[in-house]
Amino acid sequence: MEFRHKDLLGIADLEPEEISLILDTAASFKEISTRPIKKVPTLRGKTVVTLFYEPSTRTRMSFEIAAKRLSADTLNLTVSASSAVKGETLADTAHNLEAMAPDVLVIRHAASGAPHYLAQRLRCGVINAGDGLHEHPTQALLDLLTVREAKSRLDGLKVAIIGDIAHSRVARSNIYAFTKMGSRVTVAGPATMLPPYLETLGAQVTTSLVEAVRDADVIMMLRLQLERMGQMFLSTLREYSQFFGLAPKHLKLAKEDVIIMHPGPLNRGVEISPEVADGPHSLILEQVTNGVAVRMAVLYFLIGGEKG
Amino acid sequence: MSLLIKGGLVVDPSQHLEDPLDLLVERGKIVALEPPGRIPAEGRRVISASDLVVTPGLVDMHVHLREPGEEYKETIESGTRAAIQGGFTGVACMPNTKPVNDNAAVTRLILDQAKAAGHARVYPVGAVSVGSLGQALSEYGDLKAAGVVAVTDDGRPVSNSMLMRRALEYARTFDLPVISHCEDLDLAADGVMHEGAVSLQLGLKGIPAAAEEVMVYRDLTLARLTGARLHIAHVSTAGSVAIIRLAKAMGLPVTAETAPHYFTLTEEAVLGYNTHAKVNPPLRTEMDVKSIKEAIRDGTLDAVACDHAPHSSLEKEVEFTAAAFGLIGLETSLSLTLKLVHDGALNLSQAIGALSTNPAGILGMPGGTLKAGAPADITLIDLNREWTVDASAFASKSRNCPFNGWTLKGKAVMTIVGGEVVWEEEG
Ligand SMILES: [Zn+2]
Ligand SMILES: [Zn+2]
């Protein structure tokens, strides 16, 4: 099996074998993070540019650490909303980037499809670090790795994804990722946050958290973006947490060894109670560690460096 | 100078004609329509129409010519040149220019520019409200006297139902139809494509079919209340078709149009974030496409109008969410409609009715017919000519065409306006 893509734009574009290949490679890279000197020369002389149009210190740092552990040079560009408003278009940015001759560009943008736009115009590989409501493929890959480590398998698992599915690129990427790997995905949330046609992505859909978590092997809670409150999606935060917040009582409905995940950052007491977030079933911190390993693997495949 | 168009198959829905006939034109008017060989050729310019179809000049009742104000996208000259190259002898242009065509001075400027260009006839459509701001009625009486054939706030739909009621009543006073761009702006919100499986997949915000349908229903019920003539622009959904069919069965004074993209493309054209497929209303589903075709066939939809909406690369060579809505159609509209004929969805008479006789009738234009005495606006069509769409060769200044590279069958080969050959296919 080879990885033959120039870019990583979405999980929808990947074959299950390619996903397994990335996970296997990520697992082997994870060992590097336990060494006293956490660095291998695999990507020496290569340049990774991160271009973030939305603030996200966590994801950007995760990519930067991944690149540095592989000895790549990194250059971080944060574009404030204001300078984008001043008229520099994505096309201008693409031309300027081309002049820097990066090997890989990591982009986060509020517009769905912005990474595709750059991928069509740039010679270098493009990694989608989250585009609008579309996809966040490295998040889904790190979630897969986390679940595979905990359960030693992905096929046949029941995965519940709960919250604002409509506005979540993490949910879309994870629905693709888990169904491709043989898990059964159930999504749940208030109907205002469940876009029509979700079943066409292969997910089961319910408005009941209780139904979604019953017999679940994995429960993934999504962050509720608090600005949704003013947009007619919800009544009150109190009611949301009552019906769609994960509490200890819900864990009894799930499999005994259920694992709890969250892409972060958490709204404790809203979509997840502190007891659950910090309890024994939670793998939230493990997700962060696996983020670096998965991004190392993706950089490795896209730049095509020699394995050190 | 008299013209004899000889040996063609005349298709004229206004007279239920689909017969081999010769056509005589004198002093800009149609003089006679006779069985082949009856009209002597001596002393006349003879145009051979063997193997061609001769139709009343095509009329597109919904185009955006962008002048005044956005001449970098299109001018009246370039837009009407695109029209005649596509077989259209007349176009009705929407008022969302800069400034908006909400007063007689702008209307006269448009008509002067059209006359200076000398290509197709231009019929301006005035604004429903001053500045299309949805607040005060514009001067329909003055606008009509200056030459507008209808009023609309296309592109900035009338949200206020009371204003829509008053617009219908006031337009009835001057016997002007009101053209409605049906879109509930709250339901459409910041959607950029049809709300469905593809918008979900691409993570793009959707515009549900209901955003169009609730306004179609509102406007139909207001047409019933006011007795005014209502024309629904660019119908894109099966639901709208069903409601309009019902309204027509009830005898309401309503007409409707659709555009070739709504019976040719689906939401899947957006895949890959193709900005040339970003249009408002958005491209819908296979089921809607099927229903639109059926509605042209049974007359629920009277007209095919392309909603020619030129945009430059500045508006289209950007990320999908930032791109402008709209696509150009004047140079492909006839061929895409003829595709329905070749596919058996329409007969030729239905197609020419939708592209000429019906829109001319709705807007009260003098064309749309080859009856003796009518202006000699005539289109000659080669039904079997295959050609490949090359947007870079368009007369339009813009290139935002989702059909670029398609091979189509059937094409206008000559366009005659007022007895003058204004365009002729080379070779
Ligand atoms: Zn419109
Ligand atoms: Zn329009």
XYZ file of C-alpha atoms and ligand atoms in Angstrom:
737
model
C 0.000 0.000 0.000
C 1.259 3.428 -0.913
C -0.080 6.857 -0.088
C -0.554 8.541 -3.440
C -2.170 11.865 -2.637
C -0.562 15.259 -3.159
C -2.799 16.755 -0.491
C -4.841 15.759 2.546
C -8.088 17.679 2.105
C -10.596 15.362 3.700
C -11.218 11.870 5.018
C -13.859 11.470 2.288
C -11.021 11.176 -0.270
C -9.185 8.350 1.551
C -9.447 4.583 1.172
C -9.633 2.491 4.374
C -6.202 0.991 3.531
C -4.700 4.465 3.321
C -6.192 5.356 6.689
C -4.700 2.191 8.210
C -1.342 3.037 6.708
C -1.374 6.489 8.311
C -2.443 5.028 11.675
C 0.280 2.352 11.581
C 2.891 4.939 10.733
C 1.603 7.311 13.413
C 1.845 4.494 15.951
C 5.492 3.949 15.030
C 6.237 7.685 15.200
C 4.678 7.831 18.644
C 7.675 6.036 20.020
C 9.864 9.026 19.070
C 7.932 11.183 21.508
C 9.079 8.946 24.354
C 12.772 9.300 23.528
C 15.034 11.636 25.504
C 15.876 13.440 22.249
C 12.518 13.690 20.545
C 13.799 14.297 17.061
C 14.629 12.334 13.912
C 16.188 13.760 10.749
C 13.494 12.452 8.400
C 12.389 15.784 6.960
C 15.616 17.774 7.332
C 15.746 20.593 4.789
C 12.022 20.540 4.183
C 9.764 23.484 4.916
C 6.313 23.313 6.464
C 4.255 26.488 6.372
C 1.201 26.860 8.585
C -1.372 29.395 7.434
C -4.142 29.971 9.949
C -7.044 32.276 9.183
C -8.798 31.237 12.377
C -7.057 31.328 15.724
C -6.275 27.839 16.980
C -3.159 27.612 19.051
C -3.698 23.922 19.788
C -3.888 22.615 16.264
C -1.186 24.932 14.943
C 1.204 23.960 17.748
C 0.467 20.300 17.215
C 1.503 20.600 13.553
C 4.548 22.643 14.497
C 5.732 20.096 17.056
C 5.113 17.287 14.558
C 7.188 19.075 11.909
C 10.027 19.849 14.361
C 10.216 16.246 15.600
C 10.849 15.291 11.981
C 13.474 18.098 11.686
C 11.516 20.148 9.150
C 11.743 23.929 9.179
C 8.488 25.612 10.094
C 7.074 28.984 9.277
C 3.859 30.112 10.921
C 1.617 32.674 9.283
C -1.398 33.846 11.191
C -3.675 35.979 9.104
C -5.908 38.178 11.150
C -9.395 38.657 9.898
C -8.631 42.347 9.445
C -5.779 41.916 6.973
C -7.920 39.523 4.946
C -10.586 42.203 4.930
C -8.036 44.721 3.620
C -8.248 42.994 0.292
C -5.495 40.408 0.175
C -7.323 37.538 -1.452
C -6.605 33.881 -1.073
C -5.261 34.005 -4.641
C -2.700 36.690 -3.671
C -1.729 34.632 -0.657
C -1.281 31.574 -2.847
C 1.138 33.439 -5.131
C 3.144 34.801 -2.216
C 3.364 31.340 -0.692
C 4.569 29.821 -3.928
C 7.557 32.194 -3.723
C 8.520 30.704 -0.345
C 8.679 27.265 -1.962
C 7.239 25.313 0.945
C 7.031 21.521 0.784
C 3.748 21.424 2.629
C 1.196 24.039 3.481
C -1.064 23.506 6.495
C -4.134 25.692 6.246
C -7.067 26.505 8.470
C -9.764 28.728 7.012
C -13.333 29.678 7.839
C -14.443 28.991 4.262
C -15.265 25.399 3.360
C -13.192 24.511 0.302
C -10.423 27.087 0.891
C -7.775 24.289 1.128
C -9.083 22.850 -2.161
C -8.731 26.271 -3.737
C -5.063 26.426 -2.734
C -4.397 22.777 -3.567
C -5.541 23.382 -7.140
C -3.167 26.326 -7.480
C -0.041 25.320 -5.556
C 2.595 22.764 -6.433
C 3.237 21.870 -2.788
C 1.092 19.520 -0.751
C -1.778 21.054 1.198
C -3.071 19.765 4.531
C -6.513 20.825 5.607
C -6.318 21.762 9.292
C -10.026 22.579 9.354
C -12.097 24.361 6.697
C -15.398 25.927 7.600
C -18.045 23.300 8.211
C -16.398 20.829 5.876
C -13.622 18.628 7.286
C -10.840 18.410 9.834
C -9.115 15.229 8.682
C -6.169 15.123 11.098
C -8.568 15.404 14.028
C -10.459 12.349 12.781
C -7.203 10.442 12.243
C -6.046 11.146 15.779
C -9.444 10.097 17.088
C -9.181 6.827 15.149
C -5.716 6.214 16.536
C -6.911 6.890 20.073
C -9.826 4.483 19.744
C -7.731 1.818 18.017
C -5.186 1.918 20.858
C -7.899 1.627 23.482
C -9.991 -1.037 21.764
C -7.398 -2.785 19.556
C -9.876 -2.566 16.704
C -12.188 -0.186 14.858
C -14.614 -2.485 13.106
C -17.897 -3.317 14.806
C -17.685 -0.540 17.375
C -20.631 1.662 18.190
C -19.544 5.290 18.107
C -21.835 8.067 19.322
C -21.119 11.637 18.252
C -23.156 14.171 20.172
C -23.790 17.876 19.867
C -23.866 20.491 17.131
C -23.418 18.217 14.127
C -24.507 20.933 11.676
C -21.611 23.240 12.413
C -18.970 20.628 13.106
C -16.227 19.718 10.647
C -14.939 17.324 13.316
C -18.256 15.462 13.181
C -18.180 15.211 9.374
C -14.612 13.910 9.277
C -15.298 11.450 12.063
C -18.490 10.119 10.466
C -16.477 9.376 7.319
C -13.502 8.026 9.248
C -15.295 5.638 11.590
C -17.750 4.312 8.987
C -14.898 3.684 6.536
C -13.129 1.650 9.219
C -16.196 -0.467 9.952
C -17.632 1.236 13.023
C -21.314 2.132 13.307
C -21.782 5.828 13.920
C -24.824 7.346 15.603
C -25.123 11.114 15.778
C -27.363 12.919 18.238
C -28.340 16.470 18.989
C -31.302 18.804 18.900
C -32.942 18.713 15.452
C -31.851 22.318 14.889
C -28.281 21.030 14.841
C -28.851 17.914 12.747
C -28.679 18.881 9.062
C -30.923 16.931 6.683
C -29.387 14.040 4.716
C -26.968 12.984 7.490
C -27.925 9.385 6.780
C -26.380 9.777 3.300
C -23.005 9.987 5.054
C -23.639 6.575 6.597
C -24.634 7.734 10.076
C -27.679 6.851 12.130
C -29.469 9.915 13.387
C -31.368 10.484 16.626
C -32.480 13.441 18.707
C -31.957 11.458 21.904
C -28.619 11.419 23.694
C -29.829 8.446 25.717
C -30.505 6.432 22.588
C -27.161 7.377 21.089
C -25.060 6.381 24.094
C -26.854 3.089 24.753
C -24.325 0.260 24.270
C -21.802 2.706 22.844
C -18.110 1.752 22.779
C -17.088 5.339 22.111
C -18.825 8.588 23.014
C -17.525 11.704 21.364
C -18.864 14.995 22.649
C -18.625 18.069 20.449
C -17.882 21.534 21.679
C -20.950 23.738 21.774
C -19.999 27.063 20.247
C -21.586 29.503 22.603
C -22.335 32.029 19.842
C -25.018 29.601 18.590
C -27.146 30.738 21.503
C -28.130 33.956 19.759
C -28.938 32.228 16.460
C -32.189 30.409 17.197
C -30.605 26.950 17.432
C -31.179 26.574 21.166
C -33.342 27.818 24.010
C -30.986 28.021 26.974
C -27.615 26.598 27.947
C -29.281 25.133 31.003
C -31.697 23.122 28.878
C -28.956 22.104 26.453
C -26.784 20.681 29.207
C -29.807 18.926 30.696
C -30.679 17.098 27.475
C -27.418 16.968 25.546
C -24.719 17.206 28.196
C -22.919 13.987 29.083
C -23.244 13.119 32.783
C -22.111 10.103 34.849
C -25.622 8.555 34.734
C -25.317 8.199 30.945
C -22.177 6.100 31.200
C -24.191 3.317 32.827
C -26.138 2.943 29.584
C -22.996 2.509 27.518
C -20.611 -0.443 27.356
C -18.731 -0.964 30.556
C -15.418 -0.059 28.917
C -16.803 2.944 27.030
C -14.300 5.653 26.202
C -15.109 9.354 26.241
C -13.570 11.761 23.770
C -13.793 15.463 23.004
C -11.883 17.455 20.376
C -11.472 20.345 22.825
C -11.540 22.946 24.060
C -14.151 21.818 26.588
C -17.115 23.735 27.954
C -17.188 21.910 31.277
C -20.690 21.771 32.647
C -22.243 22.429 29.244
C -21.689 19.493 26.881
C -19.727 17.437 29.384
C -19.766 17.285 33.153
C -16.407 17.700 34.925
C -16.777 14.235 36.505
C -16.967 12.632 33.075
C -14.296 14.809 31.469
C -11.807 14.007 34.190
C -13.035 10.509 34.980
C -11.490 7.112 34.249
C -13.243 6.662 30.885
C -11.906 9.902 29.460
C -9.148 9.747 26.837
C -9.156 13.462 26.163
C -5.484 13.943 27.055
C -4.463 10.910 25.023
C -6.059 12.584 22.013
C -3.617 15.480 22.303
C -0.581 13.156 22.321
C -1.897 11.230 19.347
C -2.464 14.478 17.478
C 1.279 15.013 17.178
C 1.924 11.425 16.053
C -0.782 11.480 13.403
C 0.411 14.815 12.026
C 3.983 13.473 11.865
C 2.683 10.591 9.763
C 0.711 12.863 7.440
C 3.678 15.213 6.937
C 5.880 12.226 6.281
C 3.609 10.865 3.551
C 2.954 14.176 1.848
C 6.552 15.339 1.785
C 7.748 11.847 0.969
C 10.899 12.008 3.072
C 13.156 9.021 3.716
C 12.299 7.220 6.893
C 15.036 7.961 9.446
C -34.533 46.265 -49.399
C -36.546 43.095 -49.262
C -35.434 39.734 -47.966
C -36.662 36.336 -48.995
C -35.959 33.530 -46.536
C -36.373 30.472 -48.637
C -36.628 26.744 -48.106
C -36.702 26.582 -44.309
C -38.996 24.830 -41.871
C -41.001 27.608 -40.239
C -41.817 26.976 -36.582
C -44.108 29.651 -35.192
C -46.108 28.686 -32.103
C -48.133 31.914 -32.354
C -49.787 30.501 -35.503
C -49.363 26.814 -34.670
C -47.091 26.500 -37.686
C -44.485 23.841 -38.243
C -44.343 23.780 -42.040
C -41.961 24.374 -44.942
C -42.650 27.987 -45.873
C -40.918 30.927 -47.522
C -40.874 34.211 -45.679
C -40.857 37.676 -47.228
C -39.541 40.689 -45.344
C -39.916 44.282 -46.453
C -39.046 47.555 -44.684
C -38.319 45.769 -41.439
C -41.601 43.921 -41.308
C -42.840 40.476 -42.172
C -44.945 40.776 -45.283
C -45.848 37.271 -46.339
C -45.504 33.627 -45.416
C -46.154 31.352 -48.380
C -45.672 27.731 -49.438
C -42.229 27.109 -50.978
C -41.600 28.706 -54.381
C -44.649 30.982 -54.461
C -42.786 34.215 -53.717
C -40.606 35.325 -56.671
C -36.931 35.843 -55.880
C -36.175 38.546 -58.447
C -34.860 41.779 -57.050
C -34.667 40.397 -53.528
C -31.873 39.289 -51.296
C -32.426 35.566 -50.967
C -31.373 33.766 -47.821
C -31.315 30.032 -48.216
C -32.723 28.315 -45.176
C -32.605 24.760 -46.496
C -32.100 22.334 -43.609
C -32.677 25.184 -41.193
C -35.508 26.065 -38.849
C -36.930 29.570 -39.135
C -38.468 30.908 -35.935
C -39.722 34.181 -34.510
C -36.731 35.993 -33.010
C -35.831 34.519 -29.647
C -36.547 36.613 -26.573
C -34.789 36.247 -23.220
C -36.942 37.910 -20.624
C -34.364 37.822 -17.812
C -30.802 39.032 -18.300
C -28.385 41.245 -16.408
C -26.459 43.591 -18.698
C -24.568 45.321 -15.827
C -24.599 48.753 -17.489
C -24.679 51.325 -15.982
C -22.176 50.723 -13.209
C -20.401 47.427 -13.705
C -19.111 47.751 -17.246
C -16.068 45.607 -16.385
C -18.453 42.625 -16.242
C -20.637 43.421 -19.233
C -21.858 46.369 -21.255
C -25.084 46.756 -23.124
C -22.994 46.452 -26.284
C -21.245 43.207 -25.280
C -24.337 41.710 -23.676
C -26.545 42.328 -26.689
C -23.805 41.013 -28.991
C -23.838 37.836 -26.877
C -27.620 37.819 -27.323
C -27.589 37.911 -31.128
C -24.824 35.304 -31.263
C -27.059 33.083 -29.187
C -30.017 33.693 -31.523
C -31.815 36.271 -29.361
C -33.341 39.298 -31.030
C -34.638 40.771 -27.792
C -33.715 40.759 -24.110
C -35.331 42.175 -20.992
C -32.699 43.540 -18.641
C -33.034 43.548 -14.885
C -32.826 46.819 -12.942
C -30.094 45.900 -10.427
C -27.520 48.140 -12.069
C -25.578 50.929 -10.373
C -27.582 53.112 -10.148
C -30.677 50.966 -10.000
C -33.123 51.412 -12.884
C -35.799 52.936 -10.675
C -36.395 56.086 -12.720
C -36.985 57.168 -16.306
C -33.516 58.701 -16.706
C -31.779 55.351 -16.187
C -34.310 53.641 -18.448
C -33.585 56.145 -21.229
C -29.843 55.683 -20.812
C -30.235 51.922 -21.244
C -32.385 52.370 -24.339
C -29.935 54.893 -25.841
C -26.994 52.562 -25.292
C -28.922 49.661 -26.803
C -29.775 51.726 -29.839
C -26.174 52.827 -30.251
C -24.988 49.215 -30.055
C -27.480 48.177 -32.719
C -27.543 44.475 -31.896
C -30.593 43.070 -30.120
C -33.658 44.940 -28.920
C -33.490 45.776 -25.220
C -36.544 45.971 -22.995
C -35.669 47.466 -19.615
C -37.359 46.209 -16.468
C -37.807 48.834 -13.770
C -37.372 48.498 -10.017
C -40.302 47.676 -7.748
C -38.941 49.954 -5.039
C -36.698 53.004 -5.010
C -33.116 51.750 -5.078
C -34.582 48.244 -4.763
C -34.377 48.947 -1.052
C -37.792 47.498 -0.321
C -39.238 50.682 1.154
C -40.930 53.109 -1.262
C -42.588 52.356 -4.603
C -40.757 53.709 -7.619
C -42.517 55.701 -10.359
C -44.139 52.950 -12.399
C -46.113 55.356 -14.609
C -43.019 57.326 -15.556
C -40.972 54.175 -16.001
C -43.559 52.690 -18.309
C -43.727 55.862 -20.363
C -39.940 55.725 -20.719
C -40.096 52.136 -21.938
C -40.017 49.584 -19.112
C -42.018 46.418 -19.722
C -42.274 45.139 -16.137
C -41.062 45.850 -12.619
C -38.983 43.685 -10.306
C -36.566 43.865 -7.406
C -34.651 40.886 -8.780
C -31.557 40.180 -6.721
C -32.973 42.092 -3.727
C -36.288 40.333 -3.272
C -39.219 42.111 -1.669
C -39.334 40.807 1.904
C -42.106 43.064 3.141
C -45.410 41.450 2.198
C -47.291 44.741 2.406
C -44.880 46.342 -0.046
C -45.414 43.377 -2.377
C -49.161 43.821 -2.143
C -48.886 47.518 -2.934
C -46.443 46.877 -5.776
C -48.875 44.432 -7.371
C -51.737 46.901 -7.027
C -49.733 49.854 -8.290
C -48.365 47.827 -11.206
C -51.901 46.796 -12.126
C -52.750 50.494 -12.361
C -50.266 50.792 -15.259
C -50.805 47.293 -16.627
C -47.269 46.204 -15.835
C -46.442 42.670 -14.723
C -44.462 42.257 -11.497
C -41.572 39.822 -11.813
C -40.763 38.188 -8.510
C -37.448 36.713 -7.452
C -38.863 34.391 -4.815
C -36.506 34.007 -1.899
C -37.196 34.194 1.810
C -33.988 35.897 2.901
C -34.284 34.656 6.485
C -34.601 31.042 5.382
C -31.858 31.402 2.778
C -29.691 33.092 5.449
C -26.058 32.816 4.431
C -26.557 29.722 2.293
C -24.403 29.353 -0.802
C -25.879 26.285 -2.514
C -28.903 23.991 -2.377
C -29.475 22.488 1.073
C -29.130 18.769 0.530
C -26.747 15.850 0.467
C -24.062 17.751 -1.436
C -24.080 20.832 0.804
C -23.721 18.494 3.762
C -20.814 16.704 2.117
C -19.029 19.930 1.160
C -19.738 21.659 4.458
C -21.396 24.543 2.669
C -24.404 26.315 4.120
C -27.563 25.387 2.310
C -30.491 27.274 0.836
C -33.504 25.003 1.289
C -36.073 24.609 -1.473
C -38.539 26.035 1.056
C -36.803 29.437 0.868
C -38.130 29.731 -2.685
C -41.431 27.929 -2.206
C -42.779 29.956 0.711
C -42.328 33.127 -1.336
C -43.878 31.603 -4.452
C -46.872 30.769 -2.319
C -46.951 34.246 -0.752
C -46.797 35.997 -4.102
C -49.451 33.772 -5.664
C -51.841 34.451 -2.841
C -51.128 38.181 -3.167
C -51.778 37.941 -6.913
C -55.147 36.459 -6.064
C -55.798 39.257 -3.583
C -54.845 42.044 -5.984
C -55.727 40.643 -9.408
C -52.377 41.868 -10.677
C -50.200 40.091 -13.229
C -47.457 38.162 -11.493
C -44.485 36.515 -13.164
C -42.295 34.169 -11.133
C -38.634 34.379 -12.110
C -36.160 31.487 -12.313
C -38.252 28.657 -10.859
C -35.889 25.993 -9.541
C -37.849 23.521 -7.407
C -40.457 20.815 -7.882
C -42.445 22.363 -5.034
C -42.654 25.743 -6.799
C -43.792 23.981 -9.964
C -46.567 22.224 -8.061
C -47.839 25.440 -6.467
C -47.749 27.360 -9.768
C -49.567 24.527 -11.527
C -52.291 24.727 -8.904
C -52.520 28.536 -9.179
C -52.880 28.310 -12.958
C -55.589 25.693 -12.568
C -57.379 28.162 -10.299
C -57.164 30.739 -13.054
C -54.758 33.178 -11.386
C -53.033 35.658 -13.724
C -49.610 34.115 -13.197
C -46.768 33.180 -15.525
C -43.377 31.719 -14.758
C -39.955 31.105 -16.192
C -37.051 28.783 -15.545
C -33.451 28.834 -16.739
C -31.499 26.239 -18.705
C -29.216 25.497 -15.743
C -32.222 24.389 -13.703
C -33.128 21.695 -16.228
C -29.537 20.768 -17.104
C -27.491 20.727 -13.891
C -27.957 19.495 -10.334
C -26.349 20.341 -6.995
C -23.585 17.910 -7.956
C -22.185 20.525 -10.359
C -20.861 22.292 -7.243
C -18.628 19.329 -6.266
C -15.001 20.440 -6.198
C -16.227 23.874 -5.050
C -16.919 24.959 -8.631
C -17.798 28.653 -8.387
C -19.277 28.668 -11.907
C -22.053 26.481 -10.471
C -22.804 28.999 -7.701
C -26.072 30.601 -8.655
C -29.179 31.920 -6.924
C -31.579 30.162 -6.706
C -29.153 27.277 -6.404
C -28.904 24.194 -8.605
C -31.239 21.609 -7.093
C -31.702 17.826 -7.321
C -32.453 15.295 -10.055
C -36.077 15.233 -8.911
C -36.379 18.999 -9.368
C -34.764 18.834 -12.810
C -37.276 16.228 -13.877
C -40.164 18.289 -12.596
C -38.920 21.483 -14.335
C -38.701 19.695 -17.698
C -42.201 18.326 -17.274
C -43.464 21.803 -16.360
C -42.065 23.374 -19.541
C -43.723 20.607 -21.519
C -47.143 21.038 -19.918
C -46.955 24.847 -19.944
C -46.798 25.371 -16.182
C -43.525 27.141 -16.891
C -44.138 29.527 -19.785
C -40.664 30.748 -20.591
C -37.027 29.769 -20.611
C -34.868 32.738 -19.619
C -31.221 32.296 -18.818
C -30.733 34.859 -16.008
C -27.486 35.863 -17.777
C -25.418 37.138 -14.836
C -21.920 38.141 -15.872
C -19.159 38.230 -13.266
C -15.435 38.717 -13.745
C -12.645 36.569 -12.339
C -12.552 38.995 -9.387
C -15.898 37.622 -8.258
C -15.452 34.021 -9.372
C -11.748 33.096 -8.964
C -12.076 33.073 -5.183
C -13.038 30.592 -2.498
C -16.594 29.282 -2.983
C -18.198 31.038 -0.036
C -16.803 34.392 -1.190
C -17.787 33.966 -4.844
C -20.666 35.890 -6.396
C -23.864 34.120 -7.423
C -24.677 33.862 -11.116
C -23.662 32.451 -14.465
C -23.879 33.595 -18.066
C -26.218 31.918 -20.489
C -27.094 33.938 -23.577
C -24.725 31.996 -25.817
C -25.758 28.526 -24.591
C -29.444 28.930 -23.716
C -30.879 27.918 -27.094
C -28.604 24.890 -27.435
C -29.425 23.649 -23.934
C -33.133 24.030 -24.645
C -32.728 22.196 -27.950
C -31.088 19.405 -25.983
C -34.503 18.845 -24.417
C -35.915 18.548 -27.931
C -33.209 16.084 -28.995
C -33.788 14.100 -25.785
C -37.525 13.950 -26.484
C -38.574 15.992 -23.442
C -40.069 18.813 -25.578
C -41.195 19.207 -29.135
C -39.763 21.994 -31.245
C -42.872 24.130 -30.975
C -42.811 23.948 -27.169
C -39.134 24.935 -27.148
C -39.654 27.941 -29.445
C -42.757 28.912 -27.506
C -40.718 29.046 -24.303
C -37.875 30.946 -25.975
C -39.907 33.422 -28.013
C -43.679 33.546 -28.281
C -44.459 33.146 -24.587
C -41.966 35.620 -23.100
C -42.842 38.198 -25.782
C -46.495 37.793 -24.848
C -45.874 38.070 -21.107
C -43.967 41.335 -21.516
C -46.235 42.666 -24.267
C -43.423 42.971 -26.793
C -44.181 43.240 -30.503
C -42.098 40.127 -31.422
C -42.588 36.439 -30.772
C -44.487 35.870 -34.013
C -43.966 35.648 -37.782
C -47.454 36.937 -38.619
C -47.641 39.423 -41.466
C -47.186 42.916 -40.100
C -44.985 41.873 -37.186
C -41.454 43.264 -36.905
C -39.048 41.104 -38.873
C -37.228 39.651 -35.854
C -36.231 36.189 -37.009
C -33.838 33.460 -35.898
C -32.449 30.751 -38.167
C -31.444 27.575 -36.357
C -29.435 24.566 -37.454
C -30.859 21.811 -35.249
C -28.093 19.368 -35.966
C -25.002 21.549 -35.829
C -22.625 20.167 -33.199
C -20.365 22.643 -31.491
C -18.124 22.809 -28.454
C -18.705 25.562 -25.933
C -15.619 27.762 -25.670
C -16.275 30.481 -23.127
C -13.067 32.261 -24.104
C -14.613 32.947 -27.515
C -17.878 34.361 -26.126
C -19.064 37.838 -27.076
C -19.927 38.357 -23.408
C -17.163 40.077 -21.455
C -17.466 37.457 -18.731
C -16.499 33.797 -18.674
C -18.547 32.400 -15.796
C -20.094 29.550 -17.744
C -20.460 26.088 -16.187
C -20.930 24.536 -19.639
C -17.483 25.413 -20.947
C -16.103 22.487 -22.935
C -19.489 20.810 -23.403
C -20.405 19.588 -26.857
C -23.930 20.647 -27.751
C -26.166 19.939 -30.713
C -28.219 22.704 -32.297
C -27.315 26.333 -32.713
C -28.512 29.656 -34.095
C -26.804 30.424 -37.389
C -28.430 33.749 -38.280
C -30.164 36.474 -36.302
C -32.324 39.100 -37.988
C -33.584 42.174 -36.139
C -36.038 44.507 -37.846
C -35.243 42.963 -41.202
C -31.451 43.466 -40.833
C -29.115 40.503 -40.571
C -27.323 41.482 -37.359
C -25.378 38.282 -36.970
C -24.490 35.323 -39.097
C -22.427 32.227 -38.281
C -19.189 32.214 -40.243
C -18.279 29.298 -42.466
Zn -33.147 36.671 -9.330
Zn -31.714 37.704 -12.237
